[in-house]
Amino acid sequence: MKPDDKLTSKHAKWILATFLAWTFDLYDLFSILLVTPYIAELFFPSKVVFLAIAATYATFLTSFLMRPVGALYFGNSISDKLGRKRAILYGIIGLVITASLQGALPTYAVVGIFAPILIILVRLAEGFFVGGVTAGSHTIGPESVPERHRGWVGGIGFSAAGAAYLIASAWFYMTALLFPGSSYLVWGWRVMFFGGLLPLAVLGFVSYLVPESDAWQKAKDRGKTIKSPVRELFSKFRRTFGIALVLTVGWALMYYLTQGLFPTFLSEINGLTKAEIGITMIIASIGMIIGPTLGGEISQHIGRKLMSIIGAVIIIAISPLYLYLGSLTTSSLNNVILVTFLISLLSDFGGGMLMTYLNEAYPTSIRGTGVAFTWNTGFAIGGASPTIISLVLASIGASKFPSVMFYALVIVGVILLISSIITNDTKGNILKEIESVEKGAI
């Protein structure tokens, strides 16, 4: 390892900031996925179960629609002008507030139609702040570490989704034990959402221990920040944005067609109890952590483009696993856990390159805006997939769930394969920019 490749305590803090901020950022998003059947019953009561579930997923989608708005505001006004650290701090403050409100909402039985309206409003606010956090969390680690470590750092950033799911699943398991049966409909889901107060720990960590990004600070000191990162993104870098967005949409679709729908699939098709779903998702979350981290590291050796191509091929190859999973019942719990783990591990493998790829696609002056807006717009589009799948199942019947998932994975795999082939490899772009700045070329 070259001397310049050595990680210092400062690098470790940046890496932890990326990992922890995004982990707890996503906790609240995943909480609603784990308690979807209960939110559906309490806020969107319907005689057709999958219509209620579709409405709940649509509520989940509303937060995604606000994420690009938050990304643009925080990226343009805070991250690229005032620093990555402030974007993380301000975003997490907003998330703590919305998490508290969500756990205190009245249900349909109490306030009628105002219940779904209130939860939608809270989710909109939550989405705004989630988008804001990414303007800092998704850049401060990948742009700040030595080139040798950029791949796995981006991978571990993506794997924060697995860590968030692990924490949310463990908390879901605990709440299922503490509030069995009908008591979960009274208090269990509320306690689940109050777990969103965990970001307070990250807030303290970021406030007192993490320094500002060196890459951003050097750009600021050299007068390389610009007045309107948004205008630059949509003019000079619009082609870069377009290609990056297609790739991000593909990996977002992949993510929500697997991890996003697992809790509902395990409940409706496999017949698992709340506790069994919690255990299954805890183990699956480990796969979500290992896969992207490993994929990110491999991308440092073979390039981001080839890693994404390999990941797309793997997705197509594992699609039949959903058909097998659909044939299992709670009596085959060990097999259910194993298959869910394998799908989680392999489906996220290729996506480990995405966060690093986006950081390398944009220069420091617009990186906060570019990365956050591309990421959140892509995941807003991908986040619609659970709602669409639920509406399809409400029309053709829940028994078709495994087949629908099989075909969906094949289609997304093909989309990812094509978009990966047409994109450019970005590996080394940040290093080239740093070297150019040091030589006074820009």
GROMACS .gro file of C-alpha atoms in nm:
model
  442
    1MET     CA    1   0.000   0.000   0.000
    2LYS     CA    2   0.131   0.344  -0.094
    3PRO     CA    3   0.185   0.600   0.188
    4ASP     CA    4  -0.091   0.818   0.041
    5ASP     CA    5  -0.332   0.524   0.067
    6LYS     CA    6  -0.307   0.498   0.445
    7LEU     CA    7  -0.628   0.563   0.638
    8THR     CA    8  -0.610   0.807   0.931
    9SER     CA    9  -0.846   0.873   1.221
   10LYS     CA   10  -0.988   1.164   1.020
   11HIS     CA   11  -1.073   0.929   0.733
   12ALA     CA   12  -1.237   0.689   0.978
   13LYS     CA   13  -1.462   0.969   1.103
   14TRP     CA   14  -1.570   1.059   0.750
   15ILE     CA   15  -1.645   0.695   0.671
   16LEU     CA   16  -1.849   0.657   0.990
   17ALA     CA   17  -2.035   0.979   0.915
   18THR     CA   18  -2.140   0.841   0.575
   19PHE     CA   19  -2.235   0.502   0.718
   20LEU     CA   20  -2.411   0.610   1.037
   21ALA     CA   21  -2.595   0.914   0.903
   22TRP     CA   22  -2.740   0.715   0.613
   23THR     CA   23  -2.814   0.415   0.837
   24PHE     CA   24  -3.035   0.608   1.075
   25ASP     CA   25  -3.164   0.821   0.790
   26LEU     CA   26  -3.309   0.505   0.638
   27TYR     CA   27  -3.436   0.354   0.962
   28ASP     CA   28  -3.760   0.547   0.948
   29LEU     CA   29  -3.812   0.465   0.581
   30PHE     CA   30  -3.777   0.094   0.652
   31SER     CA   31  -3.994   0.105   0.962
   32ILE     CA   32  -4.306   0.165   0.756
   33LEU     CA   33  -4.217  -0.130   0.530
   34LEU     CA   34  -4.194  -0.364   0.828
   35VAL     CA   35  -4.527  -0.252   0.973
   36THR     CA   36  -4.706  -0.213   0.639
   37PRO     CA   37  -4.989  -0.460   0.719
   38TYR     CA   38  -5.064  -0.273   1.044
   39ILE     CA   39  -5.045   0.076   0.895
   40ALA     CA   40  -5.274  -0.047   0.616
   41GLU     CA   41  -5.532  -0.167   0.869
   42LEU     CA   42  -5.508   0.139   1.096
   43PHE     CA   43  -5.486   0.421   0.841
   44PHE     CA   44  -5.627   0.277   0.516
   45PRO     CA   45  -5.895   0.021   0.614
   46SER     CA   46  -6.033  -0.171   0.315
   47LYS     CA   47  -6.209  -0.500   0.246
   48VAL     CA   48  -5.945  -0.570  -0.021
   49VAL     CA   49  -5.620  -0.628   0.169
   50PHE     CA   50  -5.385  -0.544  -0.118
   51LEU     CA   51  -5.566  -0.216  -0.187
   52ALA     CA   52  -5.496  -0.110   0.171
   53ILE     CA   53  -5.136  -0.227   0.133
   54ALA     CA   54  -5.107  -0.038  -0.196
   55ALA     CA   55  -5.231   0.277  -0.021
   56THR     CA   56  -4.968   0.228   0.249
   57TYR     CA   57  -4.695   0.184  -0.010
   58ALA     CA   58  -4.825   0.497  -0.183
   59THR     CA   59  -4.776   0.679   0.147
   60PHE     CA   60  -4.422   0.543   0.150
   61LEU     CA   61  -4.388   0.675  -0.206
   62THR     CA   62  -4.492   1.029  -0.109
   63SER     CA   63  -4.176   1.063   0.099
   64PHE     CA   64  -3.976   0.960  -0.208
   65LEU     CA   65  -4.138   1.233  -0.414
   66MET     CA   66  -4.009   1.495  -0.170
   67ARG     CA   67  -3.658   1.351  -0.150
   68PRO     CA   68  -3.539   1.513  -0.477
   69VAL     CA   69  -3.677   1.847  -0.355
   70GLY     CA   70  -3.483   1.818  -0.031
   71ALA     CA   71  -3.176   1.703  -0.223
   72LEU     CA   72  -3.184   2.009  -0.451
   73TYR     CA   73  -3.237   2.254  -0.166
   74PHE     CA   74  -2.979   2.106   0.071
   75GLY     CA   75  -2.731   2.034  -0.208
   76ASN     CA   76  -2.751   2.375  -0.375
   77SER     CA   77  -2.794   2.592  -0.065
   78ILE     CA   78  -2.605   2.400   0.204
   79SER     CA   79  -2.378   2.111   0.101
   80ASP     CA   80  -2.201   2.275  -0.195
   81LYS     CA   81  -2.190   2.622  -0.034
   82LEU     CA   82  -2.169   2.572   0.343
   83GLY     CA   83  -2.027   2.220   0.368
   84ARG     CA   84  -2.122   1.852   0.380
   85LYS     CA   85  -2.130   1.845   0.759
   86ARG     CA   86  -2.403   2.108   0.789
   87ALA     CA   87  -2.621   1.925   0.538
   88ILE     CA   88  -2.604   1.613   0.755
   89LEU     CA   89  -2.674   1.803   1.077
   90TYR     CA   90  -2.971   2.005   0.955
   91GLY     CA   91  -3.123   1.704   0.781
   92ILE     CA   92  -3.103   1.481   1.087
   93ILE     CA   93  -3.265   1.745   1.307
   94GLY     CA   94  -3.563   1.742   1.072
   95LEU     CA   95  -3.574   1.362   1.072
   96VAL     CA   96  -3.585   1.342   1.450
   97ILE     CA   97  -3.885   1.577   1.454
   98THR     CA   98  -4.077   1.387   1.184
   99ALA     CA   99  -4.002   1.050   1.346
  100SER     CA  100  -4.149   1.174   1.673
  101LEU     CA  101  -4.462   1.304   1.499
  102GLN     CA  102  -4.515   0.981   1.308
  103GLY     CA  103  -4.531   0.769   1.622
  104ALA     CA  104  -4.791   1.002   1.776
  105LEU     CA  105  -5.039   1.014   1.487
  106PRO     CA  106  -5.409   0.933   1.547
  107THR     CA  107  -5.556   0.642   1.349
  108TYR     CA  108  -5.855   0.624   1.113
  109ALA     CA  109  -6.075   0.493   1.394
  110VAL     CA  110  -6.006   0.813   1.591
  111VAL     CA  111  -6.007   1.095   1.334
  112GLY     CA  112  -6.136   0.931   1.016
  113ILE     CA  113  -6.010   1.065   0.684
  114PHE     CA  114  -5.770   1.301   0.862
  115ALA     CA  115  -5.556   1.002   0.965
  116PRO     CA  116  -5.426   0.920   0.614
  117ILE     CA  117  -5.392   1.293   0.540
  118LEU     CA  118  -5.176   1.347   0.849
  119ILE     CA  119  -4.949   1.050   0.784
  120ILE     CA  120  -4.900   1.163   0.424
  121LEU     CA  121  -4.804   1.515   0.539
  122VAL     CA  122  -4.554   1.377   0.789
  123ARG     CA  123  -4.407   1.144   0.525
  124LEU     CA  124  -4.370   1.438   0.285
  125ALA     CA  125  -4.171   1.631   0.545
  126GLU     CA  126  -3.968   1.323   0.627
  127GLY     CA  127  -3.879   1.274   0.260
  128PHE     CA  128  -3.758   1.634   0.232
  129PHE     CA  129  -3.510   1.585   0.515
  130VAL     CA  130  -3.398   1.242   0.394
  131GLY     CA  131  -3.306   1.402   0.064
  132GLY     CA  132  -3.125   1.675   0.253
  133VAL     CA  133  -2.910   1.438   0.456
  134THR     CA  134  -2.785   1.263   0.141
  135ALA     CA  135  -2.634   1.590   0.015
  136GLY     CA  136  -2.380   1.547   0.294
  137SER     CA  137  -2.377   1.180   0.394
  138HIS     CA  138  -2.333   1.045   0.040
  139THR     CA  139  -2.035   1.269  -0.035
  140ILE     CA  140  -1.835   1.330   0.283
  141GLY     CA  141  -1.695   0.976   0.295
  142PRO     CA  142  -1.641   0.874  -0.069
  143GLU     CA  143  -1.488   1.209  -0.176
  144SER     CA  144  -1.256   1.234   0.126
  145VAL     CA  145  -1.077   0.898   0.146
  146PRO     CA  146  -0.762   0.796  -0.047
  147GLU     CA  147  -0.823   0.656  -0.396
  148ARG     CA  148  -0.739   0.299  -0.295
  149HIS     CA  149  -1.029   0.291  -0.047
  150ARG     CA  150  -1.293   0.474  -0.249
  151GLY     CA  151  -1.462   0.157  -0.376
  152TRP     CA  152  -1.534  -0.016  -0.047
  153VAL     CA  153  -1.619   0.311   0.127
  154GLY     CA  154  -1.891   0.373  -0.131
  155GLY     CA  155  -1.994   0.010  -0.091
  156ILE     CA  156  -2.024   0.040   0.285
  157GLY     CA  157  -2.224   0.357   0.229
  158PHE     CA  158  -2.470   0.160   0.015
  159SER     CA  159  -2.467  -0.120   0.273
  160ALA     CA  160  -2.595   0.128   0.532
  161ALA     CA  161  -2.934   0.029   0.394
  162GLY     CA  162  -2.864  -0.320   0.523
  163ALA     CA  163  -2.757  -0.187   0.861
  164ALA     CA  164  -3.073   0.024   0.878
  165TYR     CA  165  -3.284  -0.279   0.792
  166LEU     CA  166  -3.096  -0.482   1.052
  167ILE     CA  167  -3.167  -0.228   1.325
  168ALA     CA  168  -3.527  -0.181   1.213
  169SER     CA  169  -3.581  -0.559   1.192
  170ALA     CA  170  -3.430  -0.616   1.535
  171TRP     CA  171  -3.648  -0.340   1.679
  172PHE     CA  172  -3.950  -0.485   1.499
  173TYR     CA  173  -3.873  -0.826   1.652
  174MET     CA  174  -3.847  -0.672   2.000
  175THR     CA  175  -4.171  -0.478   1.961
  176ALA     CA  176  -4.344  -0.795   1.835
  177LEU     CA  177  -4.240  -0.972   2.155
  178LEU     CA  178  -4.332  -0.679   2.378
  179PHE     CA  179  -4.671  -0.619   2.213
  180PRO     CA  180  -4.812  -0.956   2.101
  181GLY     CA  181  -5.141  -1.001   1.919
  182SER     CA  182  -5.382  -0.709   1.901
  183SER     CA  183  -5.171  -0.497   2.138
  184TYR     CA  184  -4.936  -0.433   1.845
  185LEU     CA  185  -5.216  -0.241   1.674
  186VAL     CA  186  -5.237  -0.017   1.979
  187TRP     CA  187  -4.876   0.045   2.085
  188GLY     CA  188  -4.636  -0.175   1.890
  189TRP     CA  189  -4.628   0.025   1.568
  190ARG     CA  190  -4.592   0.352   1.762
  191VAL     CA  191  -4.289   0.223   1.953
  192MET     CA  192  -4.151   0.106   1.618
  193PHE     CA  193  -4.159   0.461   1.481
  194PHE     CA  194  -4.024   0.616   1.801
  195GLY     CA  195  -3.708   0.419   1.730
  196GLY     CA  196  -3.642   0.694   1.476
  197LEU     CA  197  -3.509   0.902   1.764
  198LEU     CA  198  -3.187   0.701   1.732
  199PRO     CA  199  -3.042   0.960   1.489
  200LEU     CA  200  -2.979   1.180   1.794
  201ALA     CA  201  -2.669   0.970   1.856
  202VAL     CA  202  -2.546   1.041   1.504
  203LEU     CA  203  -2.623   1.410   1.547
  204GLY     CA  204  -2.394   1.426   1.849
  205PHE     CA  205  -2.122   1.229   1.674
  206VAL     CA  206  -2.125   1.448   1.365
  207SER     CA  207  -2.145   1.770   1.568
  208TYR     CA  208  -1.846   1.711   1.789
  209LEU     CA  209  -1.615   1.464   1.619
  210VAL     CA  210  -1.636   1.476   1.239
  211PRO     CA  211  -1.437   1.744   1.054
  212GLU     CA  212  -1.555   1.905   0.733
  213SER     CA  213  -1.474   1.727   0.407
  214ASP     CA  214  -1.118   1.807   0.296
  215ALA     CA  215  -1.221   1.795  -0.070
  216TRP     CA  216  -1.495   2.053  -0.019
  217GLN     CA  217  -1.283   2.270   0.214
  218LYS     CA  218  -0.994   2.283  -0.034
  219ALA     CA  219  -1.232   2.374  -0.316
  220LYS     CA  220  -1.380   2.652  -0.102
  221ASP     CA  221  -1.037   2.783   0.001
  222ARG     CA  222  -0.931   2.796  -0.365
  223GLY     CA  223  -1.251   2.975  -0.465
  224LYS     CA  224  -1.379   2.678  -0.662
  225THR     CA  225  -1.732   2.683  -0.520
  226ILE     CA  226  -1.993   2.820  -0.760
  227LYS     CA  227  -2.299   3.040  -0.721
  228SER     CA  228  -2.557   2.797  -0.858
  229PRO     CA  229  -2.468   2.425  -0.852
  230VAL     CA  230  -2.822   2.346  -0.973
  231ARG     CA  231  -2.779   2.554  -1.290
  232GLU     CA  232  -2.442   2.389  -1.355
  233LEU     CA  233  -2.593   2.042  -1.307
  234PHE     CA  234  -2.870   2.098  -1.561
  235SER     CA  235  -2.654   2.273  -1.819
  236LYS     CA  236  -2.294   2.156  -1.837
  237PHE     CA  237  -2.357   1.819  -1.670
  238ARG     CA  238  -2.703   1.732  -1.797
  239ARG     CA  239  -2.578   1.436  -2.005
  240THR     CA  240  -2.382   1.303  -1.709
  241PHE     CA  241  -2.691   1.341  -1.494
  242GLY     CA  242  -2.913   1.160  -1.746
  243ILE     CA  243  -2.691   0.853  -1.771
  244ALA     CA  244  -2.628   0.842  -1.397
  245LEU     CA  245  -3.002   0.869  -1.330
  246VAL     CA  246  -3.088   0.569  -1.550
  247LEU     CA  247  -2.833   0.356  -1.367
  248THR     CA  248  -2.956   0.476  -1.028
  249VAL     CA  249  -3.318   0.400  -1.118
  250GLY     CA  250  -3.217   0.046  -1.210
  251TRP     CA  251  -3.046  -0.025  -0.879
  252ALA     CA  252  -3.328   0.146  -0.689
  253LEU     CA  253  -3.585  -0.077  -0.862
  254MET     CA  254  -3.376  -0.378  -0.774
  255TYR     CA  255  -3.357  -0.276  -0.412
  256TYR     CA  256  -3.726  -0.214  -0.355
  257LEU     CA  257  -3.839  -0.516  -0.555
  258THR     CA  258  -3.649  -0.733  -0.307
  259GLN     CA  259  -3.591  -0.581   0.037
  260GLY     CA  260  -3.881  -0.339   0.000
  261LEU     CA  261  -4.134  -0.616  -0.058
  262PHE     CA  262  -3.988  -0.891   0.159
  263PRO     CA  263  -4.196  -0.818   0.474
  264THR     CA  264  -4.524  -0.828   0.280
  265PHE     CA  265  -4.416  -1.135   0.079
  266LEU     CA  266  -4.314  -1.323   0.393
  267SER     CA  267  -4.643  -1.238   0.561
  268GLU     CA  268  -4.888  -1.291   0.275
  269ILE     CA  269  -4.721  -1.579   0.087
  270ASN     CA  270  -4.507  -1.765   0.341
  271GLY     CA  271  -4.743  -1.706   0.634
  272LEU     CA  272  -4.472  -1.599   0.877
  273THR     CA  273  -4.556  -1.438   1.209
  274LYS     CA  274  -4.428  -1.093   1.310
  275ALA     CA  275  -4.147  -1.247   1.515
  276GLU     CA  276  -4.049  -1.485   1.232
  277ILE     CA  277  -4.043  -1.197   0.983
  278GLY     CA  278  -3.825  -1.001   1.224
  279ILE     CA  279  -3.573  -1.286   1.255
  280THR     CA  280  -3.574  -1.346   0.879
  281MET     CA  281  -3.512  -0.981   0.799
  282ILE     CA  282  -3.237  -0.954   1.061
  283ILE     CA  283  -3.044  -1.230   0.884
  284ALA     CA  284  -3.130  -1.093   0.539
  285SER     CA  285  -2.995  -0.757   0.650
  286ILE     CA  286  -2.654  -0.914   0.706
  287GLY     CA  287  -2.655  -1.008   0.338
  288MET     CA  288  -2.748  -0.649   0.253
  289ILE     CA  289  -2.437  -0.532   0.438
  290ILE     CA  290  -2.191  -0.789   0.300
  291GLY     CA  291  -2.301  -0.774  -0.065
  292PRO     CA  292  -2.253  -0.402  -0.143
  293THR     CA  293  -1.933  -0.374   0.064
  294LEU     CA  294  -1.777  -0.663  -0.126
  295GLY     CA  295  -1.905  -0.532  -0.459
  296GLY     CA  296  -1.769  -0.185  -0.385
  297GLU     CA  297  -1.423  -0.323  -0.309
  298ILE     CA  298  -1.418  -0.536  -0.624
  299SER     CA  299  -1.518  -0.229  -0.828
  300GLN     CA  300  -1.195  -0.064  -0.713
  301HIS     CA  301  -1.007  -0.332  -0.906
  302ILE     CA  302  -1.227  -0.393  -1.212
  303GLY     CA  303  -1.404  -0.056  -1.245
  304ARG     CA  304  -1.754   0.067  -1.161
  305LYS     CA  305  -1.897  -0.014  -1.505
  306LEU     CA  306  -1.793  -0.380  -1.515
  307MET     CA  307  -1.908  -0.428  -1.156
  308SER     CA  308  -2.254  -0.301  -1.244
  309ILE     CA  309  -2.269  -0.528  -1.551
  310ILE     CA  310  -2.178  -0.832  -1.340
  311GLY     CA  311  -2.439  -0.732  -1.082
  312ALA     CA  312  -2.709  -0.710  -1.351
  313VAL     CA  313  -2.627  -1.059  -1.481
  314ILE     CA  314  -2.645  -1.197  -1.126
  315ILE     CA  315  -2.991  -1.044  -1.078
  316ILE     CA  316  -3.125  -1.219  -1.387
  317ALA     CA  317  -2.967  -1.545  -1.271
  318ILE     CA  318  -3.122  -1.538  -0.922
  319SER     CA  319  -3.474  -1.439  -1.033
  320PRO     CA  320  -3.604  -1.803  -1.009
  321LEU     CA  321  -3.529  -1.796  -0.636
  322TYR     CA  322  -3.849  -1.597  -0.590
  323LEU     CA  323  -4.052  -1.884  -0.737
  324TYR     CA  324  -3.889  -2.125  -0.493
  325LEU     CA  325  -3.941  -1.886  -0.202
  326GLY     CA  326  -4.309  -1.865  -0.292
  327SER     CA  327  -4.344  -2.243  -0.252
  328LEU     CA  328  -4.224  -2.240   0.110
  329THR     CA  329  -4.433  -2.211   0.426
  330THR     CA  330  -4.363  -2.132   0.788
  331SER     CA  331  -4.287  -2.502   0.845
  332SER     CA  332  -3.979  -2.451   0.625
  333LEU     CA  333  -3.860  -2.142   0.811
  334ASN     CA  334  -3.489  -2.227   0.779
  335ASN     CA  335  -3.520  -2.249   0.401
  336VAL     CA  336  -3.717  -1.923   0.391
  337ILE     CA  337  -3.440  -1.752   0.588
  338LEU     CA  338  -3.167  -1.898   0.364
  339VAL     CA  339  -3.333  -1.797   0.036
  340THR     CA  340  -3.414  -1.449   0.166
  341PHE     CA  341  -3.053  -1.409   0.275
  342LEU     CA  342  -2.919  -1.520  -0.064
  343ILE     CA  343  -3.148  -1.284  -0.256
  344SER     CA  344  -3.042  -0.996  -0.029
  345LEU     CA  345  -2.672  -1.075  -0.062
  346LEU     CA  346  -2.667  -1.122  -0.439
  347SER     CA  347  -2.917  -0.855  -0.546
  348ASP     CA  348  -2.722  -0.579  -0.370
  349PHE     CA  349  -2.378  -0.703  -0.480
  350GLY     CA  350  -2.352  -0.497  -0.799
  351GLY     CA  351  -2.508  -0.190  -0.640
  352GLY     CA  352  -2.205  -0.150  -0.415
  353MET     CA  353  -2.041   0.063  -0.684
  354LEU     CA  354  -2.325   0.315  -0.713
  355MET     CA  355  -2.240   0.569  -0.442
  356THR     CA  356  -1.875   0.588  -0.549
  357TYR     CA  357  -1.977   0.605  -0.916
  358LEU     CA  358  -2.200   0.907  -0.850
  359ASN     CA  359  -1.930   1.086  -0.650
  360GLU     CA  360  -1.685   1.032  -0.935
  361ALA     CA  361  -1.935   1.146  -1.198
  362TYR     CA  362  -1.954   1.504  -1.062
  363PRO     CA  363  -1.683   1.758  -0.967
  364THR     CA  364  -1.652   1.883  -0.609
  365SER     CA  365  -1.824   2.215  -0.687
  366ILE     CA  366  -2.159   2.046  -0.763
  367ARG     CA  367  -2.107   1.704  -0.604
  368GLY     CA  368  -2.344   1.757  -0.312
  369THR     CA  369  -2.622   1.866  -0.546
  370GLY     CA  370  -2.546   1.616  -0.822
  371VAL     CA  371  -2.508   1.308  -0.604
  372ALA     CA  372  -2.807   1.385  -0.381
  373PHE     CA  373  -3.045   1.478  -0.664
  374THR     CA  374  -2.947   1.183  -0.883
  375TRP     CA  375  -2.969   0.939  -0.594
  376ASN     CA  376  -3.300   1.064  -0.461
  377THR     CA  377  -3.466   1.104  -0.800
  378GLY     CA  378  -3.360   0.752  -0.893
  379PHE     CA  379  -3.486   0.607  -0.568
  380ALA     CA  380  -3.808   0.808  -0.593
  381ILE     CA  381  -3.878   0.635  -0.924
  382GLY     CA  382  -3.764   0.298  -0.794
  383GLY     CA  383  -3.963   0.349  -0.476
  384ALA     CA  384  -4.283   0.335  -0.680
  385SER     CA  385  -4.232  -0.035  -0.750
  386PRO     CA  386  -4.392  -0.170  -0.428
  387THR     CA  387  -4.704   0.038  -0.497
  388ILE     CA  388  -4.723  -0.082  -0.858
  389ILE     CA  389  -4.671  -0.446  -0.759
  390SER     CA  390  -4.943  -0.419  -0.492
  391LEU     CA  391  -5.191  -0.273  -0.742
  392VAL     CA  392  -5.111  -0.550  -0.990
  393LEU     CA  393  -5.166  -0.813  -0.720
  394ALA     CA  394  -5.492  -0.650  -0.613
  395SER     CA  395  -5.607  -0.702  -0.971
  396ILE     CA  396  -5.477  -1.052  -1.049
  397GLY     CA  397  -5.464  -1.205  -0.700
  398ALA     CA  398  -5.204  -1.248  -0.426
  399SER     CA  399  -5.126  -1.604  -0.538
  400LYS     CA  400  -4.939  -1.456  -0.837
  401PHE     CA  401  -4.696  -1.270  -0.610
  402PRO     CA  402  -4.399  -1.509  -0.671
  403SER     CA  403  -4.446  -1.508  -1.050
  404VAL     CA  404  -4.481  -1.130  -1.062
  405MET     CA  405  -4.157  -1.093  -0.866
  406PHE     CA  406  -3.975  -1.338  -1.094
  407TYR     CA  407  -4.067  -1.143  -1.408
  408ALA     CA  408  -4.000  -0.809  -1.239
  409LEU     CA  409  -3.645  -0.912  -1.146
  410VAL     CA  410  -3.574  -1.031  -1.500
  411ILE     CA  411  -3.697  -0.703  -1.648
  412VAL     CA  412  -3.499  -0.489  -1.404
  413GLY     CA  413  -3.191  -0.704  -1.459
  414VAL     CA  414  -3.212  -0.638  -1.833
  415ILE     CA  415  -3.262  -0.263  -1.777
  416LEU     CA  416  -2.957  -0.258  -1.550
  417LEU     CA  417  -2.750  -0.454  -1.797
  418ILE     CA  418  -2.825  -0.211  -2.081
  419SER     CA  419  -2.773   0.103  -1.871
  420SER     CA  420  -2.446  -0.036  -1.730
  421ILE     CA  421  -2.314  -0.107  -2.079
  422ILE     CA  422  -2.385   0.245  -2.210
  423THR     CA  423  -2.239   0.430  -1.911
  424ASN     CA  424  -1.878   0.546  -1.880
  425ASP     CA  425  -1.643   0.413  -1.614
  426THR     CA  426  -1.575   0.685  -1.357
  427LYS     CA  427  -1.300   0.516  -1.157
  428GLY     CA  428  -1.016   0.759  -1.084
  429ASN     CA  429  -1.204   1.080  -1.165
  430ILE     CA  430  -1.178   1.228  -0.814
  431LEU     CA  431  -0.805   1.157  -0.800
  432LYS     CA  432  -0.756   1.330  -1.136
  433GLU     CA  433  -0.950   1.634  -1.012
  434ILE     CA  434  -0.742   1.653  -0.693
  435GLU     CA  435  -0.418   1.630  -0.889
  436SER     CA  436  -0.537   1.901  -1.129
  437VAL     CA  437  -0.625   2.134  -0.841
  438GLU     CA  438  -0.288   2.079  -0.676
  439LYS     CA  439  -0.111   2.157  -1.003
  440GLY     CA  440  -0.321   2.472  -1.044
  441ALA     CA  441  -0.478   2.349  -1.365
  442ILE     CA  442  -0.828   2.438  -1.249
   0.00000   0.00000   0.00000
